[in-house]
Amino acid sequence: MKIAVIGQSLFGQEVYKELRKDGHTIVGVFTIPDKDGKADPLATEAEKDGVPVFKFPRWRLKGKPIPEVVSEYQATGAELNVLPFCSQFIPMDVIDHPKHGSIIYHPSLLPRHRGASAINWTLIHGDKKGGFTVFWADDGLDTGPILLQRECDVEPNDTVNTIYKRFLFPEGVKGMVDAVRLIAASKAPRIIQPQEGATYECIQKKDNAKIDWDQSAEDIHNWIRGNDKIPGAWAEVDGQKVTFYGSSLVDNGTAANGQPLEIPGASRPGIVTKTGLVLFGKDGKALMVKNLQFEDGKMIAAAQYFSAGSSAAVELTEEEKTFAEQMRAVWQSILSNVSTIEDSTDFFKSGAASMDVVRLVEEVKLRASTCQLQNEDVYMNTTFQDFIQMCVRKLRGEDGEEELVVDYVEKSINNMTVKMPHQLFINGEFVDAEGGKTYKTINPTDGTAICDVSLAQISDVDKAVAAAKEAFEEGEWGKMNPRDRGRLIHKLADLMEEHQEELATIESIDSGAVYTLALKTHVGMSIQTFRYFAGWCDKIQGSTIPINQARPNRNLTFTKKEPIGVCAIVIPWNYPLMMLAWKTAACLAAGNTVVLKPAQVTPLTAMKFAELAARAGLPKGVVNILPGSGALVGQRLSDHPDVRKLGFTGSTEIGKHIMKSCAVSNVKKVSLELGGKSPLIIFSDCDMDKAVRMVDKTMFSAFVEEVKKMRVGDPLDRSTDHGPQNHKAHLDKLVEYCEAGVKEGATLVCGGKQVQRPGFFFEPTVFVDVEDHMFIAKEESFGPIMILSKFKSGEVDDVLRRANATEFGLASGVFTRDISKALYVSEKLNAGTVFVNTYNKTDVASPFGGFKQSGFGKDLGQDALNEYLKTKAVTIEY
């Protein structure tokens, strides 16, 4: 069809573009004149395409059509007028002229909320349903016949902006295009609007947006959000008009702590808290507003009401000065009507509009990815100088947001002062456990207490899960662009790298790891893991699937990969930070929120990680850390109905219990990395020196070909310190394990007992003459114990049978120079990972996980993402 588009704004621009994509000919675009030298987006788009653009200041004069204007319109030969959003009065001579008439978009479910402020009144009245109507245009009273309607739920804290961006804009564009399709197919209905339920409300302007405090909290909340952002609900505070933005209902405002603020007419004073301004209705219930705007246009965070303007200007570094000049050029490109951008230039007084705010925020991201701006940041810093100061503070991590309060335990060790958080981390804050319960975490190298750590209780678990759920469902994390999420995770990795020596020192004293090992492996690989998964955030995608056609219709099926929701992670004590990273990085990259329980005996690096996550800018509730017992915290996480996924590394016995609890509670998705026996097959043709070095650094069950005797004496016996085992109970189990081996007839070459020194050390232990039926041949020791068995030369299949004759299947290995033999053995070994001529060589890009009773699911690599995603299939018939 030949269509004339009459209207303006980004909405009009998108409708215009979609109509052209649909094959229609746009014979003319009629829009508003340029403002401050800037064309409307609809005009800009049409001019780019060479479509005739008309910018009439008005269509009527003294109530009568202007003949020259009408004549220019009629000359286009339009068969249909499409009015996506139009602020001008269009004469009926134009409305009725085309063959198919005119259709117009209205952002309410007519006949309810006729008038220009329909979205505002949908919210002000507290409607549970909203939506839009495409109707046949009338004389401007919104009473024409209905062609099409679409509805949506109105969320309790929706504003004009959120419901417009979520539904009215994107679905409205589609609705306008669908309406044109119906007209083209001669299927467009004309449904007379009913009189029942019809309302017509006035245009909301600043003068009539004053808050009436003689209402319930919910009504006041609806009034504020219904006027947010335009025209803005206001009240008199301290003798001036103050406009309120970002309202939400709160459960228990009376318990809020803060400074009282007298508001004339209110039933009681407001309370300025660290999170916003709490207000009260006449029913005693409460609401909270996030931002305030004063008469001079300055906007501040409501929490800063009594401290606004108190911060001194920061002095810029040379690098920051370069950034400032880059942003001055950006401002200049946006405010093209302004000759020079001075420090005092005001963004909005110079002609910027809401779409310019969006562009400015994106321009900042392109030049400084770690500076995560929100639109409100621009509204609250309108002059160029204030804007630069705000950006620089954010880049430095000094952006005036609520300060992270950390009660550190400080220790001077390893030529540095380490600062260790020791409380639970819930919803972005370090807090004591319920009842102030604590326990002592022990340094396993000497048995001394490091510090008291908060001991989480069931109520703490419930609080953490609730915070994670809210962050996922309602918070900015769940709505965040994947690329922005990746930037935050990358920033977290950067902070971990900045603190790597401190993290390694904490890891060393808390887990007993040798410092160099902790620095290179525990911390180093953790940083690599977060960096790797940061890169995956914007590459998670589904697929398009061919399916059988149900003729005469056609079908399209595609899949979407979506985050699961609240995930629980339970990790062991052997690699505390690395196990956290392996699971948490993939979990966050997929878009989930997490509640993590570190091993009770090694909580400290997890709590330092929580601090760094907060300082990196991860929103509240995204990461929660709960030190505590497995029987209490781990069990509650397994049972909790709001936890949708649990990742666990630990013993097979506990893994089975967790799996059962997850099934009984709400059929949680589960991934388990459990025990392992790690068989290593050493063929006589291998590089024996290398094999010995690998055996010396690792612990497993080795099968050695008889032709050459494994040299177990020298390198293994010389070591008297294979690292502490972290707690006394585990040492006792290792002693029992060795006693069982001796009792069954295995030969103890060395070790088998605790080292006689402070701390929890166990001697490196070697058993030979081990037969397959023995306890130590089948069960995991989880300690520095080597089990050596012989096999006859050439009996490859027999040694494979023996290596696989265990219920474990985590890792395995083979040493041989024969590539055919290596490939054959790697194929036949029933384990999740097979190492050839090396051992324990893990990489962040390579998946790791077991078979059989070593569990299922993978850490690391692309496979790990799937553990924290769910697949949705969508089938469309067209």
Short mmCIF file of C-alpha atoms in Angstrom, two decimals, residues 11 83-85 103-114 118-119 122 130-137 142-152 167-168 171-173 175-176 179 189 191-194:
data_model
loop_
_atom_site.label_atom_id
_atom_site.label_comp_id
_atom_site.label_asym_id
_atom_site.label_seq_id
_atom_site.Cartn_x
_atom_site.Cartn_y
_atom_site.Cartn_z
CA PHE A 11 8.30 5.12 18.12
CA LEU A 83 -0.35 7.80 13.00
CA PRO A 84 2.04 6.01 15.42
CA PHE A 85 2.47 8.96 17.77
CA ILE A 103 -5.31 4.39 11.99
CA ILE A 104 -3.77 5.65 15.19
CA TYR A 105 -1.96 4.15 18.18
CA HIS A 106 -3.21 4.80 21.70
CA PRO A 107 -1.37 3.49 24.83
CA SER A 108 -4.36 2.17 26.78
CA LEU A 109 -7.10 -0.41 26.47
CA LEU A 110 -9.85 1.79 25.08
CA PRO A 111 -12.42 2.93 26.06
CA ARG A 112 -10.52 3.21 29.36
CA HIS A 113 -8.15 6.16 29.73
CA ARG A 114 -8.95 8.26 26.71
CA ALA A 118 -3.29 7.42 29.11
CA ILE A 119 -0.15 5.66 30.40
CA THR A 122 -3.20 3.47 33.91
CA GLY A 130 -2.47 -2.26 30.67
CA GLY A 131 -1.88 -2.30 26.95
CA PHE A 132 -2.56 -0.41 23.75
CA THR A 133 -5.21 0.04 21.11
CA VAL A 134 -4.91 0.63 17.37
CA PHE A 135 -8.14 2.32 16.31
CA TRP A 136 -9.66 4.04 13.32
CA ALA A 137 -8.87 7.73 13.81
CA ASP A 142 -10.09 8.67 21.01
CA THR A 143 -13.59 7.30 20.34
CA GLY A 144 -13.07 5.73 16.91
CA PRO A 145 -13.75 2.03 16.21
CA ILE A 146 -11.19 -0.44 17.54
CA LEU A 147 -9.07 -2.37 15.04
CA LEU A 148 -6.67 -4.20 17.36
CA GLN A 149 -5.78 -4.41 21.07
CA ARG A 150 -2.95 -6.03 23.02
CA GLU A 151 -2.71 -6.24 26.81
CA CYS A 152 -0.02 -6.84 29.43
CA PHE A 167 5.68 -3.57 26.32
CA LEU A 168 4.03 -0.47 24.89
CA GLU A 171 4.75 -4.56 21.08
CA GLY A 172 3.14 -1.32 19.91
CA VAL A 173 5.43 -1.22 16.87
CA GLY A 175 0.82 -4.01 16.65
CA MET A 176 0.84 -1.11 14.20
CA ALA A 179 -2.92 -3.63 11.87
CA PRO A 189 -12.37 -5.09 12.00
CA ILE A 191 -15.42 -2.60 16.61
CA ILE A 192 -17.50 0.18 18.08
CA GLN A 193 -16.13 1.26 21.46
CA PRO A 194 -18.51 0.43 24.33
#
